[in-house]
PDB file of C-alpha atoms and ligand atoms in Angstrom:
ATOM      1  CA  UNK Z   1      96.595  39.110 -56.565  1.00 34.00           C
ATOM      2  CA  UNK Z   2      93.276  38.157 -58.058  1.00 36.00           C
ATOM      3  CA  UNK Z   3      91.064  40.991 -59.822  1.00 36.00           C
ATOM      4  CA  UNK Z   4      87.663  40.410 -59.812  1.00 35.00           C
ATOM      5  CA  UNK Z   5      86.999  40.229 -63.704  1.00 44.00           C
ATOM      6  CA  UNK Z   6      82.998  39.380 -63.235  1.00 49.00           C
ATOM      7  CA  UNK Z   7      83.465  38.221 -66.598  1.00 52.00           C
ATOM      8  CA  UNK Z   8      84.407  41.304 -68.440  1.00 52.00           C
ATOM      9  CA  UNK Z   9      84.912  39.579 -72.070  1.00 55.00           C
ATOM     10  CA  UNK Z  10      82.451  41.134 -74.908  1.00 55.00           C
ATOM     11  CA  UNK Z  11      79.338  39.531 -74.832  1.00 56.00           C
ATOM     12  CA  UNK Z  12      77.114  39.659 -77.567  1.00 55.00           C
ATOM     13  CA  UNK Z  13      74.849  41.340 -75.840  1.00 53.00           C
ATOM     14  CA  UNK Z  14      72.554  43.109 -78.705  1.00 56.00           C
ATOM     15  CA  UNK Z  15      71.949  39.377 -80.415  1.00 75.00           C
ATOM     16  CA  UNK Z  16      69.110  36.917 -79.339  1.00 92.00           C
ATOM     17  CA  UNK Z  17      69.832  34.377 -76.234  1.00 96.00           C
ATOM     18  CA  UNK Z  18      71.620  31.801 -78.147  1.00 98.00           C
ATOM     19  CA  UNK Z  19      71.997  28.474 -75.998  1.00 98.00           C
ATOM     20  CA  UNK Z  20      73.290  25.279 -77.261  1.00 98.00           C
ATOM     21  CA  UNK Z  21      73.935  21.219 -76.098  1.00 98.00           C
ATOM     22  CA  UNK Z  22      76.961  19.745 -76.974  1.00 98.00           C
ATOM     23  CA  UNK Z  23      77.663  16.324 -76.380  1.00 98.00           C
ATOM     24  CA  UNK Z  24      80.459  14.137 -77.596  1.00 97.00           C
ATOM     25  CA  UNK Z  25      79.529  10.932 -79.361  1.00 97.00           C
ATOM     26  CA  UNK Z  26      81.465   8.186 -77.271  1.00 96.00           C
ATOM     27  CA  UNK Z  27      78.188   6.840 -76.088  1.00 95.00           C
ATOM     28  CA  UNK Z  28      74.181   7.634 -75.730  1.00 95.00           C
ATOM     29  CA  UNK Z  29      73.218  10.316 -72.913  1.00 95.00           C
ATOM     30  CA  UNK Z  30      73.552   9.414 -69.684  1.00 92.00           C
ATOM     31  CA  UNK Z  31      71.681  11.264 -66.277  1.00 91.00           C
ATOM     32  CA  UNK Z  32      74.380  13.618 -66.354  1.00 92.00           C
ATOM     33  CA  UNK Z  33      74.319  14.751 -69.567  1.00 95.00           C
ATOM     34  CA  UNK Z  34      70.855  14.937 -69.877  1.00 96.00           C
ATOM     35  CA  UNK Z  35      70.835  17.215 -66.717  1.00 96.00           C
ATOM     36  CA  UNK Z  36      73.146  19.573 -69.303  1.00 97.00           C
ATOM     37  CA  UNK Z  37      70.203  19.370 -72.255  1.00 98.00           C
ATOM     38  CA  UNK Z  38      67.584  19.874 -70.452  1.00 98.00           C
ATOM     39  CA  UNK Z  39      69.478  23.010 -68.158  1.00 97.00           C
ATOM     40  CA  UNK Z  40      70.026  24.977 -71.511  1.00 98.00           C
ATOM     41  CA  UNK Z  41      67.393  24.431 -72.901  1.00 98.00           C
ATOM     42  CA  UNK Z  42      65.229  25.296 -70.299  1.00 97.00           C
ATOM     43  CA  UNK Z  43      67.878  28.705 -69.579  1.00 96.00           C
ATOM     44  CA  UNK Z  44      67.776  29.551 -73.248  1.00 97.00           C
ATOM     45  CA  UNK Z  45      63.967  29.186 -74.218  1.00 96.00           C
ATOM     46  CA  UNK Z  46      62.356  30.618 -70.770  1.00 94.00           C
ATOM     47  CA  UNK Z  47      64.361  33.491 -71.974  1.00 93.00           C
ATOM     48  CA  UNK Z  48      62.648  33.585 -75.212  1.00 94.00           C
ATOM     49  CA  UNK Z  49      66.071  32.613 -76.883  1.00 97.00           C
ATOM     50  CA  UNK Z  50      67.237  29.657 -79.163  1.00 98.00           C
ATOM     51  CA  UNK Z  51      68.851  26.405 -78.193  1.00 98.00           C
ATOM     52  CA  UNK Z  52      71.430  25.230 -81.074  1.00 98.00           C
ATOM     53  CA  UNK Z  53      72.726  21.333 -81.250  1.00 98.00           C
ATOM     54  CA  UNK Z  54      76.766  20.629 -81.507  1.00 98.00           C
ATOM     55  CA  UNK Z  55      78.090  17.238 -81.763  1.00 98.00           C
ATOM     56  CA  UNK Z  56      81.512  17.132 -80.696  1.00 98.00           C
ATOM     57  CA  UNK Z  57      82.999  14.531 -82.964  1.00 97.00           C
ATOM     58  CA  UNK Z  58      86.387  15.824 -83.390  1.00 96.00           C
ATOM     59  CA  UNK Z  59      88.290  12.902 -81.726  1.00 94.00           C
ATOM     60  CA  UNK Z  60      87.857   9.867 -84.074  1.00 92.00           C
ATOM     61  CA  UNK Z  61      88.709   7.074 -81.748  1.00 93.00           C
ATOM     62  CA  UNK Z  62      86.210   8.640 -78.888  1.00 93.00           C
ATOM     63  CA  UNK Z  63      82.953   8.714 -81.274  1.00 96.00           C
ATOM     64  CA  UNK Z  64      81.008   5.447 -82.074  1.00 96.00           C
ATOM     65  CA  UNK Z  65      79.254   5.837 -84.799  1.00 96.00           C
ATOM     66  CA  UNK Z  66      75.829   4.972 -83.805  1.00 96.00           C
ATOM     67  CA  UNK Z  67      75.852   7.696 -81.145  1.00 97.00           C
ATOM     68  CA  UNK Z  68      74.962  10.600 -82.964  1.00 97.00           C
ATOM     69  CA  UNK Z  69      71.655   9.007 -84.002  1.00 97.00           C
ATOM     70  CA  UNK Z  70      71.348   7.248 -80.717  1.00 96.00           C
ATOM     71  CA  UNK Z  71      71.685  11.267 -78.692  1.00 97.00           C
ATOM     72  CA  UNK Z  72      69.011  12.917 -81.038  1.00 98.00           C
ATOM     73  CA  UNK Z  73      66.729  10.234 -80.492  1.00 97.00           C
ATOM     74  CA  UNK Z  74      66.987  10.788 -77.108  1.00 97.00           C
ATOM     75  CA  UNK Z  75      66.672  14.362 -77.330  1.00 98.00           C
ATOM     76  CA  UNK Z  76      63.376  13.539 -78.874  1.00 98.00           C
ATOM     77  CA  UNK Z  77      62.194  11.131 -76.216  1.00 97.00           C
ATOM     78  CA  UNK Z  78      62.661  14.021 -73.877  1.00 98.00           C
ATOM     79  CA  UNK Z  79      60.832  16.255 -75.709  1.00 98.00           C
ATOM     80  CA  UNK Z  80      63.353  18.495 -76.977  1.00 98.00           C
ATOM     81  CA  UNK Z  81      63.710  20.510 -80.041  1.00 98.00           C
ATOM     82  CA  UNK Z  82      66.821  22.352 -81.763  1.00 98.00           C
ATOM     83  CA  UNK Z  83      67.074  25.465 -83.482  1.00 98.00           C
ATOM     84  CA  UNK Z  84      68.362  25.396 -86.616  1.00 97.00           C
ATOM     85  CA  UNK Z  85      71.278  22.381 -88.127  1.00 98.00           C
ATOM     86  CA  UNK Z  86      72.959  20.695 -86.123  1.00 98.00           C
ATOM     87  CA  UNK Z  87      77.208  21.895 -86.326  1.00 98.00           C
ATOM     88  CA  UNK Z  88      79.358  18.434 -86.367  1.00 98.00           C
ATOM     89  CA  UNK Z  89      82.934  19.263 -85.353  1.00 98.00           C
ATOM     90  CA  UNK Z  90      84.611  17.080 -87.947  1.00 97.00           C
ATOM     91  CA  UNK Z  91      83.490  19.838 -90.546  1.00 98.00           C
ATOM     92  CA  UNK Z  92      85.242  22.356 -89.736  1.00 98.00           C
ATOM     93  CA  UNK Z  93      89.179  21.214 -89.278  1.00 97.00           C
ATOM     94  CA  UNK Z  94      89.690  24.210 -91.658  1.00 97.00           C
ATOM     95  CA  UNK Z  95      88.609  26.792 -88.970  1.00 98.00           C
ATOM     96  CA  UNK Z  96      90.104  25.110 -86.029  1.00 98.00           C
ATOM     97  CA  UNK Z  97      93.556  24.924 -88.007  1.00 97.00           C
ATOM     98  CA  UNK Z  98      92.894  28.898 -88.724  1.00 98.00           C
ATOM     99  CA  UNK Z  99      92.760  29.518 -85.311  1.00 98.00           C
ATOM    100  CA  UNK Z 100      95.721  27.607 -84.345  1.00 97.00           C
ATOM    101  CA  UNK Z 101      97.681  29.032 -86.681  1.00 97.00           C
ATOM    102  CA  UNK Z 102      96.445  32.574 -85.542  1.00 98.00           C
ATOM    103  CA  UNK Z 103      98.185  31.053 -82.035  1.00 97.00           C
ATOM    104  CA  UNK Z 104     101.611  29.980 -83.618  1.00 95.00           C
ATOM    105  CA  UNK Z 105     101.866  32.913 -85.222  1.00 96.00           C
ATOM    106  CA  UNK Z 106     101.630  35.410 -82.355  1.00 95.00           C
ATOM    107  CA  UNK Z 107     103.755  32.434 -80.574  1.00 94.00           C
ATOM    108  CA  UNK Z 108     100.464  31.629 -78.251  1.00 96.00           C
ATOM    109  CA  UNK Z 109     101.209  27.908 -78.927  1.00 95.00           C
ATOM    110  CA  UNK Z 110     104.106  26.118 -78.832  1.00 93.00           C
ATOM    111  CA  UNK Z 111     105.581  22.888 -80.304  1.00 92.00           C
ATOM    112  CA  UNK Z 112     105.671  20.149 -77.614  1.00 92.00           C
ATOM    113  CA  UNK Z 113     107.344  16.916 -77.731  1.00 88.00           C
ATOM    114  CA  UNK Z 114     106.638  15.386 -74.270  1.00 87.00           C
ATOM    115  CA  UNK Z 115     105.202  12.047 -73.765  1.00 84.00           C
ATOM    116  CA  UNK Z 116     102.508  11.096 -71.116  1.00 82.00           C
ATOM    117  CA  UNK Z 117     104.819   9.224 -69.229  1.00 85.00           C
ATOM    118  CA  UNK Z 118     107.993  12.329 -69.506  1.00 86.00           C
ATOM    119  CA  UNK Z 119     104.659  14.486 -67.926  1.00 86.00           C
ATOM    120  CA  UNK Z 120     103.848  12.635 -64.954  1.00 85.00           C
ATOM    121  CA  UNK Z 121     107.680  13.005 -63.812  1.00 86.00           C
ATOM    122  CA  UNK Z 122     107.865  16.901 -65.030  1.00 86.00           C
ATOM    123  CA  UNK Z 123     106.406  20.033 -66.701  1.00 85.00           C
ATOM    124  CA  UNK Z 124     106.526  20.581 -69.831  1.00 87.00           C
ATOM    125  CA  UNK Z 125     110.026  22.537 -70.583  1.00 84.00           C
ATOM    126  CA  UNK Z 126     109.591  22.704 -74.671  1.00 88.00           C
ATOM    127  CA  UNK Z 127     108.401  26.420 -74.853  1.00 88.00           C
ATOM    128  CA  UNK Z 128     110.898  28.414 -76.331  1.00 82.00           C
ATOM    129  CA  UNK Z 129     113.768  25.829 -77.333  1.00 80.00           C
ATOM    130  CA  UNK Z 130     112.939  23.782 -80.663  1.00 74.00           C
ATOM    131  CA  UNK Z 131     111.555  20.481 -80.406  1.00 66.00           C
ATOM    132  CA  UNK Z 132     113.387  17.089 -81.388  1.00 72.00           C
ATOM    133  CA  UNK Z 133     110.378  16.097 -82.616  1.00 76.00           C
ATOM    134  CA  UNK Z 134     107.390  18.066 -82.443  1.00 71.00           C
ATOM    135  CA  UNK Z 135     104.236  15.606 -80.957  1.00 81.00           C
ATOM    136  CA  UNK Z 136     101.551  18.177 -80.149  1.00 93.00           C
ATOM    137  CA  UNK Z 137     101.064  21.883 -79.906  1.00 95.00           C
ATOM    138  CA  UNK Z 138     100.453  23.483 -76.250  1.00 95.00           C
ATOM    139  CA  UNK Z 139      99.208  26.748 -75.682  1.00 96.00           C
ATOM    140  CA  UNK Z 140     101.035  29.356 -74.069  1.00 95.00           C
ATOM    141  CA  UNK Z 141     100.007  30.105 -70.352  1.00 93.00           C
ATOM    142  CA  UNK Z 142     102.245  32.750 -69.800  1.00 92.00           C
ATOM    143  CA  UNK Z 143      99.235  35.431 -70.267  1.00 92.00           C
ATOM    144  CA  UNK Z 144      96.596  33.562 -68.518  1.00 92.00           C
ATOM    145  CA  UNK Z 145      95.106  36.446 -65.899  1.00 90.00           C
ATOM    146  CA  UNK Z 146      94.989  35.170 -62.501  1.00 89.00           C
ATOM    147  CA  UNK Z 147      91.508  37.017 -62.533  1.00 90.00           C
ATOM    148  CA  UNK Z 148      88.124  35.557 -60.586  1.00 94.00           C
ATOM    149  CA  UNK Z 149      85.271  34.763 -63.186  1.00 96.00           C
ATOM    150  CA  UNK Z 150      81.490  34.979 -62.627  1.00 96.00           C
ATOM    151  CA  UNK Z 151      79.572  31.576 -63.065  1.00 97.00           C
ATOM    152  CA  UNK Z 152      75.310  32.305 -63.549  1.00 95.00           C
ATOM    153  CA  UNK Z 153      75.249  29.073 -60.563  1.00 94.00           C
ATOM    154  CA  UNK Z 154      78.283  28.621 -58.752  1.00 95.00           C
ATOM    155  CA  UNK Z 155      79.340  32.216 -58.681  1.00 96.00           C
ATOM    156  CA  UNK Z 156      81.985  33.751 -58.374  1.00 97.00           C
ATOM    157  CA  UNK Z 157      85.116  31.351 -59.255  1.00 96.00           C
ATOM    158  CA  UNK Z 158      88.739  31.480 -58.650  1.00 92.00           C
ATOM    159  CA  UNK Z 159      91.049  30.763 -61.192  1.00 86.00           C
ATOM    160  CA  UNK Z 160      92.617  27.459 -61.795  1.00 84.00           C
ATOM    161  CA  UNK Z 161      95.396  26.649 -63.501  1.00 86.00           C
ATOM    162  CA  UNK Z 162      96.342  23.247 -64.946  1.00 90.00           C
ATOM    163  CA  UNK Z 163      98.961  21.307 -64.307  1.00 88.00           C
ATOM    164  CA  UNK Z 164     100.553  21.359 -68.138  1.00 90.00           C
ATOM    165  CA  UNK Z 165     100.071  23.362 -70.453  1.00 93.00           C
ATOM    166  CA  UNK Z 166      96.988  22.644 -72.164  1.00 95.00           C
ATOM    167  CA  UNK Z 167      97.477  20.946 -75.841  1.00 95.00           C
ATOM    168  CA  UNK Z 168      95.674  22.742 -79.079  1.00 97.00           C
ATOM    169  CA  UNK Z 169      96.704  20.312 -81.294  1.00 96.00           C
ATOM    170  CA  UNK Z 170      97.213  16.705 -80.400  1.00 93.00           C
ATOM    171  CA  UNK Z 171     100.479  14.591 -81.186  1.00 88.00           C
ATOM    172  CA  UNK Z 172      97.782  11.750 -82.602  1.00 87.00           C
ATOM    173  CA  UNK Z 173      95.946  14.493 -84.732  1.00 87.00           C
ATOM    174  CA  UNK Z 174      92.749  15.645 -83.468  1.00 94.00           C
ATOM    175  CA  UNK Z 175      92.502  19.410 -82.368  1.00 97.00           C
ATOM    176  CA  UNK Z 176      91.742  19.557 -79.005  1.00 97.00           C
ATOM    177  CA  UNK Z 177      87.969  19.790 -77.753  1.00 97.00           C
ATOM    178  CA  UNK Z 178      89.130  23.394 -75.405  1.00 97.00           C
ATOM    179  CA  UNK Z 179      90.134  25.169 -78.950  1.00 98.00           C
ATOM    180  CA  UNK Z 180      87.225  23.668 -81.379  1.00 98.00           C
ATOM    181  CA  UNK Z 181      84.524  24.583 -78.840  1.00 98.00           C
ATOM    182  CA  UNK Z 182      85.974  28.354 -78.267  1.00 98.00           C
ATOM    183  CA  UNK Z 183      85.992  28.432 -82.567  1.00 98.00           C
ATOM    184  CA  UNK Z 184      82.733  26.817 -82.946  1.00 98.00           C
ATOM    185  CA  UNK Z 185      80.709  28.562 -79.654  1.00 98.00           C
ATOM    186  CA  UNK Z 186      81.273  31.943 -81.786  1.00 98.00           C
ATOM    187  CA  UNK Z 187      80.912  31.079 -85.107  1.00 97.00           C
ATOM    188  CA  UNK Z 188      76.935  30.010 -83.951  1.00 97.00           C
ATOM    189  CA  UNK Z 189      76.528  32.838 -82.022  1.00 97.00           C
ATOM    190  CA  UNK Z 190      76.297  31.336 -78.334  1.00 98.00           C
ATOM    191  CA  UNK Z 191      75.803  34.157 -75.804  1.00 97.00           C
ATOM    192  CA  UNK Z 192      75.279  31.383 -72.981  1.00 97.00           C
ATOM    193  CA  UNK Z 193      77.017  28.109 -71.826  1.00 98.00           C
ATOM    194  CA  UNK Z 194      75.377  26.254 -69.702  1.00 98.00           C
ATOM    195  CA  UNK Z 195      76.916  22.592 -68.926  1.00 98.00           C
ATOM    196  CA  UNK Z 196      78.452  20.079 -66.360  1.00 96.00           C
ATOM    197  CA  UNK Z 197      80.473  21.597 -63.633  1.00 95.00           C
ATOM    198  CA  UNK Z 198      83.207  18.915 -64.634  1.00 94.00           C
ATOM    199  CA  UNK Z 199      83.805  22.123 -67.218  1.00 96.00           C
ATOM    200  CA  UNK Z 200      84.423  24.674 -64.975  1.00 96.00           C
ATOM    201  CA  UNK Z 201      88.163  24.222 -64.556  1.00 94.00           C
ATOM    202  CA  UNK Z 202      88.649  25.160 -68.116  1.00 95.00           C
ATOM    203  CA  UNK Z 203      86.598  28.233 -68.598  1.00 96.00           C
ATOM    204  CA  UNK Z 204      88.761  30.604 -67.906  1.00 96.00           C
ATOM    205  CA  UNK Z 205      91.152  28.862 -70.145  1.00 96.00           C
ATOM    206  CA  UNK Z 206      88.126  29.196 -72.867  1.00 97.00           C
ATOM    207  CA  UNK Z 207      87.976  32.880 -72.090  1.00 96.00           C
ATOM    208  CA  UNK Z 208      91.647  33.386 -72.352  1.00 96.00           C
ATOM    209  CA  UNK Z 209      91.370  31.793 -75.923  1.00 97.00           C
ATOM    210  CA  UNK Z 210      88.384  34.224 -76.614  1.00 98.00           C
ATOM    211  CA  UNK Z 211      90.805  36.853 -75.990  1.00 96.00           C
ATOM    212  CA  UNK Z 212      93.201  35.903 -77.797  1.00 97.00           C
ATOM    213  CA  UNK Z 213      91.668  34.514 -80.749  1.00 98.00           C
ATOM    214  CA  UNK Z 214      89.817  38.026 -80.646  1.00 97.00           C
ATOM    215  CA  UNK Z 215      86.371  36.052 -80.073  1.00 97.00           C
ATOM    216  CA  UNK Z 216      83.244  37.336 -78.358  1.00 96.00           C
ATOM    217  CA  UNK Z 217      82.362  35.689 -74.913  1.00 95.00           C
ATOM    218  CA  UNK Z 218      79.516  34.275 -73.590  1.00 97.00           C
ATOM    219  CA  UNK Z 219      78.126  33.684 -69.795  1.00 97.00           C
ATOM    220  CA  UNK Z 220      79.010  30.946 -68.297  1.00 98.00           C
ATOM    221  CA  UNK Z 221      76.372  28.551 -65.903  1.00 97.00           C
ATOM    222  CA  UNK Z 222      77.705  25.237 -64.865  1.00 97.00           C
ATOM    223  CA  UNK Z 223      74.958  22.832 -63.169  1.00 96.00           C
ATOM    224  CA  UNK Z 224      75.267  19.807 -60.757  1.00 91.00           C
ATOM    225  CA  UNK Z 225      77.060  16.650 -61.500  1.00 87.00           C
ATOM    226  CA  UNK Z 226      74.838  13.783 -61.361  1.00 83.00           C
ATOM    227  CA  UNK Z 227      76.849  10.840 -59.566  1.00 76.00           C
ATOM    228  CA  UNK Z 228      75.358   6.953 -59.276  1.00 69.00           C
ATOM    229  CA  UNK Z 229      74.785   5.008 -56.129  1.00 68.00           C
ATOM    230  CA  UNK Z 230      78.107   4.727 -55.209  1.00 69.00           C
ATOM    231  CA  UNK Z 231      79.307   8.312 -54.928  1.00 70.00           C
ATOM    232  CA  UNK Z 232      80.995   8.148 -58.960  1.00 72.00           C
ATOM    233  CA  UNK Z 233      80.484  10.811 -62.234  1.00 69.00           C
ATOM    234  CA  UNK Z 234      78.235   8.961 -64.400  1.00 64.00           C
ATOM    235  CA  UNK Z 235      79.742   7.327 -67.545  1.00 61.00           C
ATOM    236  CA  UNK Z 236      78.762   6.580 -70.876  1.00 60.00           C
ATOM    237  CA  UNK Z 237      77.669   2.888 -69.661  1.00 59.00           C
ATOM    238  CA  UNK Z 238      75.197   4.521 -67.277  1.00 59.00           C
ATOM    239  CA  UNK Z 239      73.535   5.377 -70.520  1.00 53.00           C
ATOM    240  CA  UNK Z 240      70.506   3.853 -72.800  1.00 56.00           C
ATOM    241  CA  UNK Z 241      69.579   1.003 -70.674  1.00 60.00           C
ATOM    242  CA  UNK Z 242      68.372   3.251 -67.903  1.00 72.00           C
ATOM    243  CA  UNK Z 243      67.117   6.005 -69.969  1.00 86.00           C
ATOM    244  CA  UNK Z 244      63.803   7.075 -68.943  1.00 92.00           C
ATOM    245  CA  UNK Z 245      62.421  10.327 -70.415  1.00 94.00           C
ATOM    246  CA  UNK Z 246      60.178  10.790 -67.018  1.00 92.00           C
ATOM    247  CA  UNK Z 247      62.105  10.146 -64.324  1.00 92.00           C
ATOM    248  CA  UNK Z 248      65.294  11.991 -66.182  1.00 94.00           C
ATOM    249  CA  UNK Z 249      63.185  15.143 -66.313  1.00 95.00           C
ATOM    250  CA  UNK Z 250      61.820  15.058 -62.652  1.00 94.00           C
ATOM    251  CA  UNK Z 251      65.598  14.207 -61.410  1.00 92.00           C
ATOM    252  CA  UNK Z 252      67.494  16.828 -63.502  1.00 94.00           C
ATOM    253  CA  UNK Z 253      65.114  19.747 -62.127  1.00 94.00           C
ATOM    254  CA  UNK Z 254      65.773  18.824 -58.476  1.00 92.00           C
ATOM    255  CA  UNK Z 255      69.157  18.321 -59.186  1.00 92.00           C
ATOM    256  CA  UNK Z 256      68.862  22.180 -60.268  1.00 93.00           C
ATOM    257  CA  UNK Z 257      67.370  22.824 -57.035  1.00 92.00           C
ATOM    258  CA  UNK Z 258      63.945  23.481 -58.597  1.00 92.00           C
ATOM    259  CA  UNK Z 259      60.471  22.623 -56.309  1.00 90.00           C
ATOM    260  CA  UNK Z 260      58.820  20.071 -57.975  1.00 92.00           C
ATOM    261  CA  UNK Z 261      55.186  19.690 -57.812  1.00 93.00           C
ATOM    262  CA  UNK Z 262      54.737  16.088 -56.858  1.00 93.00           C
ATOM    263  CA  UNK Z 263      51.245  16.321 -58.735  1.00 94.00           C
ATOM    264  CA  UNK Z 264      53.920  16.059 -61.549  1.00 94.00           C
ATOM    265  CA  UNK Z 265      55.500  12.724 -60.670  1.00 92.00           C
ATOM    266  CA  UNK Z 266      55.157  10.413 -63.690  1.00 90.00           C
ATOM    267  CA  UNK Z 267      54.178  12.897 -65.780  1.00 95.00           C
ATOM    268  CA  UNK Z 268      55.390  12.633 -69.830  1.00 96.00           C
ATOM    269  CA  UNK Z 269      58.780  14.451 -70.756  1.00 97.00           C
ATOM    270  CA  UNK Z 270      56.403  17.433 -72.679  1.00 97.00           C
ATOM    271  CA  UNK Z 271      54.177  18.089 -69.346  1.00 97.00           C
ATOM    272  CA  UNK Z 272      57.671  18.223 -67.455  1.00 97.00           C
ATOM    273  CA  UNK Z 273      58.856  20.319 -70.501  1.00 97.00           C
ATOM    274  CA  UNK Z 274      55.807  22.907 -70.378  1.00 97.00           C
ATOM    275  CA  UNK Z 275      55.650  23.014 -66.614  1.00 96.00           C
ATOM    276  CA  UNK Z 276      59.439  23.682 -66.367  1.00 97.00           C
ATOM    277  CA  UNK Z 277      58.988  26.014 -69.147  1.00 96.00           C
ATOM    278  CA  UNK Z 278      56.054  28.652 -67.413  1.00 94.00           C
ATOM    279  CA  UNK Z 279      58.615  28.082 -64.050  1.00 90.00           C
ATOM    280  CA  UNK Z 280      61.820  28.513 -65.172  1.00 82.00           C
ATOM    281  CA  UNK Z 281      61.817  32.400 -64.816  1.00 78.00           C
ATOM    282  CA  UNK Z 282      60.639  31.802 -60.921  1.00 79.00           C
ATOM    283  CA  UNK Z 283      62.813  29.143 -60.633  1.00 78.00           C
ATOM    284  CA  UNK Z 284      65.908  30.730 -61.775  1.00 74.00           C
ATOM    285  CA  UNK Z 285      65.464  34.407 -60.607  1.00 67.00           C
ATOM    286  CA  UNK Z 286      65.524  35.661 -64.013  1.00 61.00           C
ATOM    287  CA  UNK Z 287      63.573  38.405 -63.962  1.00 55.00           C
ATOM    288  CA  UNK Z 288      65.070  41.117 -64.300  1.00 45.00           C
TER     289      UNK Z 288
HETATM  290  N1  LIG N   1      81.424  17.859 -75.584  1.00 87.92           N
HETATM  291  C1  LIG N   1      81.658  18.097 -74.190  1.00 87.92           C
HETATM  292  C2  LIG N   1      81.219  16.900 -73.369  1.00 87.92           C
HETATM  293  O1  LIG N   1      80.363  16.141 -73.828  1.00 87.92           O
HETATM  294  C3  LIG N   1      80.904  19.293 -73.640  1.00 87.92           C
HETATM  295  C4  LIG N   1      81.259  20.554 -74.300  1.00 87.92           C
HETATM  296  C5  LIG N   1      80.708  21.822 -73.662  1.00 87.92           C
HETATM  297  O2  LIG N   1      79.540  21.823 -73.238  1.00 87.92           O
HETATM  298  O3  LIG N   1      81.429  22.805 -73.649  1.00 87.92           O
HETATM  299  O4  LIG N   1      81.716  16.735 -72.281  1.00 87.92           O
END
């Protein structure tokens, strides 16, 4: 039976608010992740804390190049400042391969040699037989807690479990995003991540990692999808072209549910950005 957990990982509690952003580089910002910079931003910084920028570059073949330059510059068009350097994922293989190999070695991930296609007719049956010929490296479910988790906007969450085990380590080489963001969300300190409910699904998976990588926690807030005319997640293509600062700002906020003054409307990203910034305790309930 679920336990109600209400998120009872260590949470750096004595340290500053420490928020961060953290897109991938396939593509510029679209509505949808823009709704994800400008929600932790605005969560971290009402609260007097600091917002960190991650790129998540750790899968090669995803990233075009001219994205990372492409993201900050829109970062800047909506009026948003970082804290501090900006953490790249491809610099720090070295600590995502020290935390996989903290896995292996208390046999939390396993060698895996299914293909796609061998997946979509079965599990995964290579835990605890050696592989033919090892393609990825899964972890180990067998621990996961069927506990509920808080989340700061949806609440309290069921668990979910995935289909397959999830891979660490991927038969084509990249470490998986799930273990690099658990490694790199402590080493900057992040006591709150708020993104894209797309995430949710893997959270608890992230806090089972935290655990087990022996890894401090953090709250967890996911906010609205943003979807296009026809019902469907925004993509990458939905990006640049139809980039405006304004009308990005005005839509992300009501997206939140926030009351916007309609005095407002066409405003420029830094009067959205200072407005949002005196509401956003009101707005969110966070006084406390
Ligand atoms: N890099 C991920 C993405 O762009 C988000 C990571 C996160 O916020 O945890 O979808």
């Amino acid at each position: 039976m679920p336990t109600d957990s209400c998120n009872n990982l260590p949470i750096r509690s004595a340290q500053v608010i420490t928020g961060r952003f953290a897109p991938s580089p396939s593509g510029p910002l679209h509505a949808g992740s823009a709704l994800a910079a400008i929600g932790s931003y605005l969560s971290a910084k009402t609260q007097g804390g600091r917002w960190l920028l991650r790129i998540d570059d750790i899968d090669g073949a995803r990233c075009r190049p001219e994205a990372p330059e492409q993201i900050l510059r829109q970062l800047d068009s909506l009026g948003l400042a970082w804290d501090g350097p900006i953490r790249y994922q491809s610099q720090h293989l070295e600590q995502y391969a020290a935390a996989l190999r903290h896995l292996q070695e208390q046999e939390l991930a396993y060698p895996c040699d299914c293909t796609r296609q061998s997946l979509v007719q079965r599990s995964c049956t290579c835990r605890g037989r050696p592989p033919r010929r090892p393609r990825a490296w899964r972890l180990d479910l067998r621990g996961l807690p069927h506990t509920t988790w808080y989340d700061r906007y949806l609440g309290r969450q069921e668990p979910s479990f995935p289909k397959h085990p999830p891979v660490l380590l991927r038969a084509d080489g990249p470490f998986a995003y799930l273990l690099c963001c658990v490694v790199d969300d402590a080493e900057q300190g992040i006591t709150e991540i708020i993104r894209g409910a797309d995430l949710a699904a893997i959270t608890p998976l992230q806090q089972y990692l935290q655990r087990q990588l022996g890894l401090p926690s953090a709250q967890y807030g996911h906010l609205p999808l943003v979807y296009d005319q026809n019902g469907k997640k925004l993509s990458k293509s939905d990006g640049a072209a139809a980039f405006d600062a304004r009308i990005i700002w005005e839509q992300s906020l009501q997206a939140m549910g926030w009351d916007t003054p309609a005095e407002l409307r066409g405003a420029s990203p830094e009067e959205w950005r200072d407005w949002s910034l005196a509401e956003g305790v009101r707005q969110w309930n966070l006084e406390k």
